[in-house]
CSV table of C-alpha atoms and ligand atoms in Angstrom, one decimal:
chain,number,residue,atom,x,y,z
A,1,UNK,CA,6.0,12.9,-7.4
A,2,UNK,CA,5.5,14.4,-4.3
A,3,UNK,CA,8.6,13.6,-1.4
A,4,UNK,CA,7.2,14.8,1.9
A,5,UNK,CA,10.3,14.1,4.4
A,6,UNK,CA,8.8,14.7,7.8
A,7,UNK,CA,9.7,14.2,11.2
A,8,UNK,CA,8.6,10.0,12.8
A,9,UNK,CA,5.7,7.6,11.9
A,10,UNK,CA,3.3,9.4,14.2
A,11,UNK,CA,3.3,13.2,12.0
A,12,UNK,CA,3.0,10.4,9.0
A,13,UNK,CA,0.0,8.9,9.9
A,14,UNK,CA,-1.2,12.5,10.8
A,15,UNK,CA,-0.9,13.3,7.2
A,16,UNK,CA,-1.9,9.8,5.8
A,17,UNK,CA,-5.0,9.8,7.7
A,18,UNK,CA,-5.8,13.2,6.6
A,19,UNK,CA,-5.4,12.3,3.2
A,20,UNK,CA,-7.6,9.3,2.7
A,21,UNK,CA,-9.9,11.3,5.0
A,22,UNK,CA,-9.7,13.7,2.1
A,23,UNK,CA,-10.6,11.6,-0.6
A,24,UNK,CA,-13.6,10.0,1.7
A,25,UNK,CA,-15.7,13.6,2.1
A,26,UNK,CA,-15.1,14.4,-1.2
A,27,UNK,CA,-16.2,11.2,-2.8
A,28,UNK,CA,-18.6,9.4,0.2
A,29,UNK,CA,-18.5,6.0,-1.9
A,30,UNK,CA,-14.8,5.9,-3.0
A,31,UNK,CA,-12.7,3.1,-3.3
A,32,UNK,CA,-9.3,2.8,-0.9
A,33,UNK,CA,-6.7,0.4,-1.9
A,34,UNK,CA,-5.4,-1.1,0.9
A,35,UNK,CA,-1.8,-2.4,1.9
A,36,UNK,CA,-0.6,-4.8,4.5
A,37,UNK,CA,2.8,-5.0,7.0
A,38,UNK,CA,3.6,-3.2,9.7
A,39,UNK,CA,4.5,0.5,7.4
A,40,UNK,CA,0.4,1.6,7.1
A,41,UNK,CA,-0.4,0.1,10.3
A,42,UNK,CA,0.0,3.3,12.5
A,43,UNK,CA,-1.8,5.3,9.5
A,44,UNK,CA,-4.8,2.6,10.0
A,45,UNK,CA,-4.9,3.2,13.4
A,46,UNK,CA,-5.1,7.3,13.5
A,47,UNK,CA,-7.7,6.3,11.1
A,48,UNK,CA,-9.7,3.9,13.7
A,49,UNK,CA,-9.1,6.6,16.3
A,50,UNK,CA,-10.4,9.3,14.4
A,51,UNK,CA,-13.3,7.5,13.5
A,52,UNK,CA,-14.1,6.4,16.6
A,53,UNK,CA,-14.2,10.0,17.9
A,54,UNK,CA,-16.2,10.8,15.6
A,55,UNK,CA,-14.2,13.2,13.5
A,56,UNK,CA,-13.5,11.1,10.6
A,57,UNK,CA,-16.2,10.8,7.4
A,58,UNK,CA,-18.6,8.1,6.9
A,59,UNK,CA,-17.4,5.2,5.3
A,60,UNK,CA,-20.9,3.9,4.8
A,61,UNK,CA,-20.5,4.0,0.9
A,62,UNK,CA,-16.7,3.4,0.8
A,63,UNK,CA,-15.6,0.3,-0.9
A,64,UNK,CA,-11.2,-1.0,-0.5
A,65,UNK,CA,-9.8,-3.6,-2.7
A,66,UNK,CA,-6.9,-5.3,-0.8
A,67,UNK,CA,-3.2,-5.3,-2.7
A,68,UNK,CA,-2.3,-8.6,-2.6
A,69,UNK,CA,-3.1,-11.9,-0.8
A,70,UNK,CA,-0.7,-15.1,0.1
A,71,UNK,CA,-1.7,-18.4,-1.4
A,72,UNK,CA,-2.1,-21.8,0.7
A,73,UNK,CA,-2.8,-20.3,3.9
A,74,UNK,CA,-6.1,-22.1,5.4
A,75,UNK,CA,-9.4,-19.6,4.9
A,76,UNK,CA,-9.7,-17.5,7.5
A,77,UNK,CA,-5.7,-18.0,8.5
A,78,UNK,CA,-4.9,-14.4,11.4
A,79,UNK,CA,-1.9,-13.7,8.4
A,80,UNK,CA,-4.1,-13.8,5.7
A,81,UNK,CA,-4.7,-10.1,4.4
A,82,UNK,CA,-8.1,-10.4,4.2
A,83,UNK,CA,-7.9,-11.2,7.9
A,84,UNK,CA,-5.5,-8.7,8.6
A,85,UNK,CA,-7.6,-5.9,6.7
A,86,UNK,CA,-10.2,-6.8,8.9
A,87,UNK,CA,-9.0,-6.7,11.5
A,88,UNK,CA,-6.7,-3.6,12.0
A,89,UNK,CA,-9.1,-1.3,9.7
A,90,UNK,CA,-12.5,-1.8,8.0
A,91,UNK,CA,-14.2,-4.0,10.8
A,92,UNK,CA,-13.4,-0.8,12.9
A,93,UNK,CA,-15.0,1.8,10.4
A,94,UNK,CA,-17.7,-0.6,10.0
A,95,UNK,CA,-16.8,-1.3,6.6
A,96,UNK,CA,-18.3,-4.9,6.2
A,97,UNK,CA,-16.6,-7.7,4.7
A,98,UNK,CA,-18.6,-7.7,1.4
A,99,UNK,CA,-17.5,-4.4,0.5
A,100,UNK,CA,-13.5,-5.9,1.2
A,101,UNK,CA,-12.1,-7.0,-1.6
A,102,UNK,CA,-9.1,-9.5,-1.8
A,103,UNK,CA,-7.6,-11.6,-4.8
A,104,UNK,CA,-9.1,-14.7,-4.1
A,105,UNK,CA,-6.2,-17.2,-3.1
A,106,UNK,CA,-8.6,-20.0,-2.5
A,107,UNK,CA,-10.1,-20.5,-5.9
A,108,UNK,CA,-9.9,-23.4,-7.9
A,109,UNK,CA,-9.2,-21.3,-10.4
A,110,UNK,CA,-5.7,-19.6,-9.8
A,111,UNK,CA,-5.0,-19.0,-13.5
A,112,UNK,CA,-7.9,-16.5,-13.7
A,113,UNK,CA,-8.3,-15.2,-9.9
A,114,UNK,CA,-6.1,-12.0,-11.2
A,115,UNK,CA,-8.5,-11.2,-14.1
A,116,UNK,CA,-11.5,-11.9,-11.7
A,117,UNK,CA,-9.9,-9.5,-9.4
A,118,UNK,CA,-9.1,-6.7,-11.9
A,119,UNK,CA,-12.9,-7.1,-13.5
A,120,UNK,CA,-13.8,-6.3,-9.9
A,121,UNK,CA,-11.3,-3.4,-9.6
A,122,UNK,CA,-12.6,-2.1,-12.7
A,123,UNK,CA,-16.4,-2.6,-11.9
A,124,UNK,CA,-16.0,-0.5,-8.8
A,125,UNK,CA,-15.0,2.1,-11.2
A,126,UNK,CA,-11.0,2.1,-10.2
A,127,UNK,CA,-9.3,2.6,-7.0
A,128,UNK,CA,-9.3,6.4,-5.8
A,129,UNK,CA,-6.3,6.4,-3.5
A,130,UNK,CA,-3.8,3.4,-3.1
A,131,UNK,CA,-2.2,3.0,0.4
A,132,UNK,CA,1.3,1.1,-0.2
A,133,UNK,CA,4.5,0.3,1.5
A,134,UNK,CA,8.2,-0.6,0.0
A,135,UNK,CA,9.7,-4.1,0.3
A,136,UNK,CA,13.5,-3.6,2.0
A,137,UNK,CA,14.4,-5.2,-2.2
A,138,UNK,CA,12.1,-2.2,-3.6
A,139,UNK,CA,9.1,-4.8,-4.5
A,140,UNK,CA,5.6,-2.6,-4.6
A,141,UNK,CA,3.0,-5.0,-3.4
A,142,UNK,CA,4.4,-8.1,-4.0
A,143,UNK,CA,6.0,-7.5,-7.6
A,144,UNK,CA,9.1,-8.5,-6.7
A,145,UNK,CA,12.3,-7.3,-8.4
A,146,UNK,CA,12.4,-7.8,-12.2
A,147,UNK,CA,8.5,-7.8,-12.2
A,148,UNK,CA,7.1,-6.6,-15.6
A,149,UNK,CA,6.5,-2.5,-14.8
A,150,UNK,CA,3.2,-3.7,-16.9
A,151,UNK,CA,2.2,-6.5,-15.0
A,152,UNK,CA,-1.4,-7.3,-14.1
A,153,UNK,CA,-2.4,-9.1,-11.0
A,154,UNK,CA,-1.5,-12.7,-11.0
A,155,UNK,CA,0.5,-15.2,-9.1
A,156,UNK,CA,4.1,-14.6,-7.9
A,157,UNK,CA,6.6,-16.0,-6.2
A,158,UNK,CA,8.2,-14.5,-3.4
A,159,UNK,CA,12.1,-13.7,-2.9
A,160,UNK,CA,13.9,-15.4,-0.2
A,161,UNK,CA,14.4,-11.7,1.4
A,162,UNK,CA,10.3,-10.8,1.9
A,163,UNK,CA,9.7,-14.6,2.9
A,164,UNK,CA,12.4,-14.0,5.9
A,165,UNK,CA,10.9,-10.2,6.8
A,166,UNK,CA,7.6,-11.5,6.8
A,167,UNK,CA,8.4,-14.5,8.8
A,168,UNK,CA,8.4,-12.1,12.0
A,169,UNK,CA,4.1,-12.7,11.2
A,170,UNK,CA,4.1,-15.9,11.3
A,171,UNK,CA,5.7,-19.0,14.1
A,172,UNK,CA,8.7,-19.4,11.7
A,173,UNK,CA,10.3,-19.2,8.3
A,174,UNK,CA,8.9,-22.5,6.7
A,175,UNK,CA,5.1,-21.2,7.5
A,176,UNK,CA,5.6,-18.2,5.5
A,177,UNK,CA,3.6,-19.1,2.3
A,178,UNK,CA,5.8,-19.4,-0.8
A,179,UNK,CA,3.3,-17.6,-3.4
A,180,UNK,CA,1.3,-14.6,-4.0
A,181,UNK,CA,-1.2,-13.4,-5.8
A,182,UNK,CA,-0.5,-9.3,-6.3
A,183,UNK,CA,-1.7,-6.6,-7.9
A,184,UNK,CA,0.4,-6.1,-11.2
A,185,UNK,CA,2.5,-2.6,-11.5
A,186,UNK,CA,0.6,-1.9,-14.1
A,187,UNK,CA,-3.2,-2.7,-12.2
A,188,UNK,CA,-1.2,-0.2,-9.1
A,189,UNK,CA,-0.3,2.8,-11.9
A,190,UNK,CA,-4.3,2.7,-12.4
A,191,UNK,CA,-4.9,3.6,-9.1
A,192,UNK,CA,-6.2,7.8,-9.3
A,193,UNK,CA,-3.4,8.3,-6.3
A,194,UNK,CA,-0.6,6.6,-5.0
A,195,UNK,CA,0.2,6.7,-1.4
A,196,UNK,CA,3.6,5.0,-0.7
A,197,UNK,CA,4.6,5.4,3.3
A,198,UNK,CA,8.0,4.6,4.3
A,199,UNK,CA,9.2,4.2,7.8
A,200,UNK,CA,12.6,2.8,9.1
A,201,UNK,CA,16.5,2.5,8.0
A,202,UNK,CA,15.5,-0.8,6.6
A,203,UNK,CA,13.4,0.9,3.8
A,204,UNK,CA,16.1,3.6,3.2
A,205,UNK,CA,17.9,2.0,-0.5
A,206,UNK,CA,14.9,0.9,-1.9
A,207,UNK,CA,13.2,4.6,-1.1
A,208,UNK,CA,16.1,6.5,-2.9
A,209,UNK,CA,16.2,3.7,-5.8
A,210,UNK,CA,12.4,4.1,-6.1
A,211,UNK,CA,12.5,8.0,-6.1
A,212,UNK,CA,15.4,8.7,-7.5
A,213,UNK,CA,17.1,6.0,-9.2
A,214,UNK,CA,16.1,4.5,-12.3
A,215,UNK,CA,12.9,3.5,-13.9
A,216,UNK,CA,13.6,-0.1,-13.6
A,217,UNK,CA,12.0,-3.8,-12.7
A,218,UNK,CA,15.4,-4.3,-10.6
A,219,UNK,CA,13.3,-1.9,-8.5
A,220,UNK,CA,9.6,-2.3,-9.1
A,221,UNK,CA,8.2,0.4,-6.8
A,222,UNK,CA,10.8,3.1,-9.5
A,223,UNK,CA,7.4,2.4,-11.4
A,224,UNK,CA,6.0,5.3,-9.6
A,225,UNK,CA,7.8,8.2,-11.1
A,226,UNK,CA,5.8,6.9,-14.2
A,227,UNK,CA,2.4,8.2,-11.6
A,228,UNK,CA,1.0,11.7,-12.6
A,229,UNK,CA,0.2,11.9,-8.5
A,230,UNK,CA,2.3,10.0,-6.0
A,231,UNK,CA,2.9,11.1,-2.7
A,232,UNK,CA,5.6,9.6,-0.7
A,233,UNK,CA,5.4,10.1,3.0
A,234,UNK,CA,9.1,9.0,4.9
A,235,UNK,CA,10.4,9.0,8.1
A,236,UNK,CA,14.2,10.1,9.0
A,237,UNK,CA,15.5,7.1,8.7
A,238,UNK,CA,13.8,6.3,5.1
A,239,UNK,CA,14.1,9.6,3.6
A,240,UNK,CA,18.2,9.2,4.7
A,241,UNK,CA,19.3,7.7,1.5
A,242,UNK,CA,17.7,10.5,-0.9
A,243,UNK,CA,20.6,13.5,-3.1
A,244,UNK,CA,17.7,16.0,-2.8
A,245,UNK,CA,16.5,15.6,0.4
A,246,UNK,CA,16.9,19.1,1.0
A,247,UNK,CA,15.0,20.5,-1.6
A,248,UNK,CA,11.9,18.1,-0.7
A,249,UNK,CA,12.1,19.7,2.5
A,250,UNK,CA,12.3,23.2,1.6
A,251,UNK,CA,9.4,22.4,-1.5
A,252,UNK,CA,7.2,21.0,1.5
A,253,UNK,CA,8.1,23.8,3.8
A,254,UNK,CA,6.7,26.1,0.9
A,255,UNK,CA,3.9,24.2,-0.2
A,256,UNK,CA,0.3,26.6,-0.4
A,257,UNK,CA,-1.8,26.2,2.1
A,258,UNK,CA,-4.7,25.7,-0.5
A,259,UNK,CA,-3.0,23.1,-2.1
A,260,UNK,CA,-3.5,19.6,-0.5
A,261,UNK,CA,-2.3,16.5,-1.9
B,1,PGA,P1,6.3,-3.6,5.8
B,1,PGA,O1,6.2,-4.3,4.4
B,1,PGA,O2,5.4,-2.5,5.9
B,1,PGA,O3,5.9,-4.7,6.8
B,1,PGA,O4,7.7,-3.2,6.0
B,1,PGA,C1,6.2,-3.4,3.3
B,1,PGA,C2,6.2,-4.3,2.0
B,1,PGA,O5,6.7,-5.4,2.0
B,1,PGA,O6,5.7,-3.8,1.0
């Protein structure tokens, strides 16, 4: 694992953007796993901005398969994360919506949308590079705490905690949908690289558990030191929790230039 401490949201977005750049000129038709909430949203936008100059890649062959998707919100719904996706990335790249990918929420079929959507993962060929944030309770996606570390996608309930820092999206607390359906830990440790961004005090706990703390569902995003490449971006405020913050800073302040992430 990779702890890249560095110095506000704007130098991680820098280096966010940079790397699923990266990954885009390398492979022209690679897959992005794509996260929701406010964390990846200033990464997104260096992303659009880039693009827009023109100094980004293509993303004429690039497919995304979204992390996870509420249940019961009408099709369509502005909080939906398909609409969300949409709307503050891949309509902007001119990634159109048939190459988005979302669990599908509105199925008859709830019992089977997470094996649809991991037939779909795996058809694509696997997810290159997985964007994610960290839940304030250390949920990855929405695997909430004592989710299986080998879980697949499927539906899930969410804690009291994420429904009242989500509510923020929506008019009020009782409009926050009650159920998920996520990518499983185990669907996420698939993923060729993980990409976890963490910005704010808020995140600061769950950042040290997940790095540093135990391998353990009490902190589902700890799955990651089982990852052969994560790289965790943080922010003061996040990365103000972590016993070795030091030495991530003096490995990053030493890292080759020819290395990359
Ligand atoms: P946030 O959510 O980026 O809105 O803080 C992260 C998460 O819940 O995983």
């Amino acid at each position: 694992m990779e702890v890249v401490p560095l110095g506000s949201a704007g130098q991680i977005a820098a280096v966010a953007a940079g790397i699923v750049e990266a990954v885009v000129r390398r492979k022209p038709a690679a897959v992005l796993g794509l996260a929701t909430g406010s964390t990846p949203l200033p990464t997104y936008r260096e992303l659009l901005g880039r693009h827009k100059a023109a100094l980004g890649p293509s993303y004429a062959a690039v497919t995304c398969f979204n992390l996870d998707e509420y249940v019961g919100l009408p099709v369509g719904h502005q909080q939906s994360y398909r609409a969300t996706i949409a709307r503050e990335l891949t309509d902007g790249l001119g990634i159109g919506a048939d190459r988005v990918h979302g669990p599908n929420p509105s199925s008859d079929d709830l019992p089977i949308a997470g094996e649809c959507y991991e037939a779909l993962i795996a058809a694509a060929g696997g997810i290159d590079v997985q964007v994610l944030g960290i839940g304030s309770d250390g949920h990855l996606a929405f695997n909430e705490p004592g989710s299986s570390l080998a879980s697949r996608t499927r539906i899930k309930t969410l804690t009291a905690q994420t429904r009242e820092d989500n509510a923020r999206f929506f008019g009020s607390l009782d409009e926050v949908p009650t159920h998920v359906l996520t990518q499983g830990l185990g669907t996420i440790l698939e993923a060729r690289h993980l990409l976890l961004i963490a910005t704010g005090e808020t995140k600061a706990d769950a950042t040290a558990a997940a790095v540093e703390g135990p391998v353990s569902a009490s902190c589902p995003a700890s799955v990651l030191q089982l990852h052969p490449h994560v790289t965790v971006l943080l922010d003061p405020a996040a990365a103000s929790s972590l016993d070795r913050l030091a030495h991530y800073r003096e490995v990053y302040c030493a890292k080759p230039a020819w290395q990359g992430f």
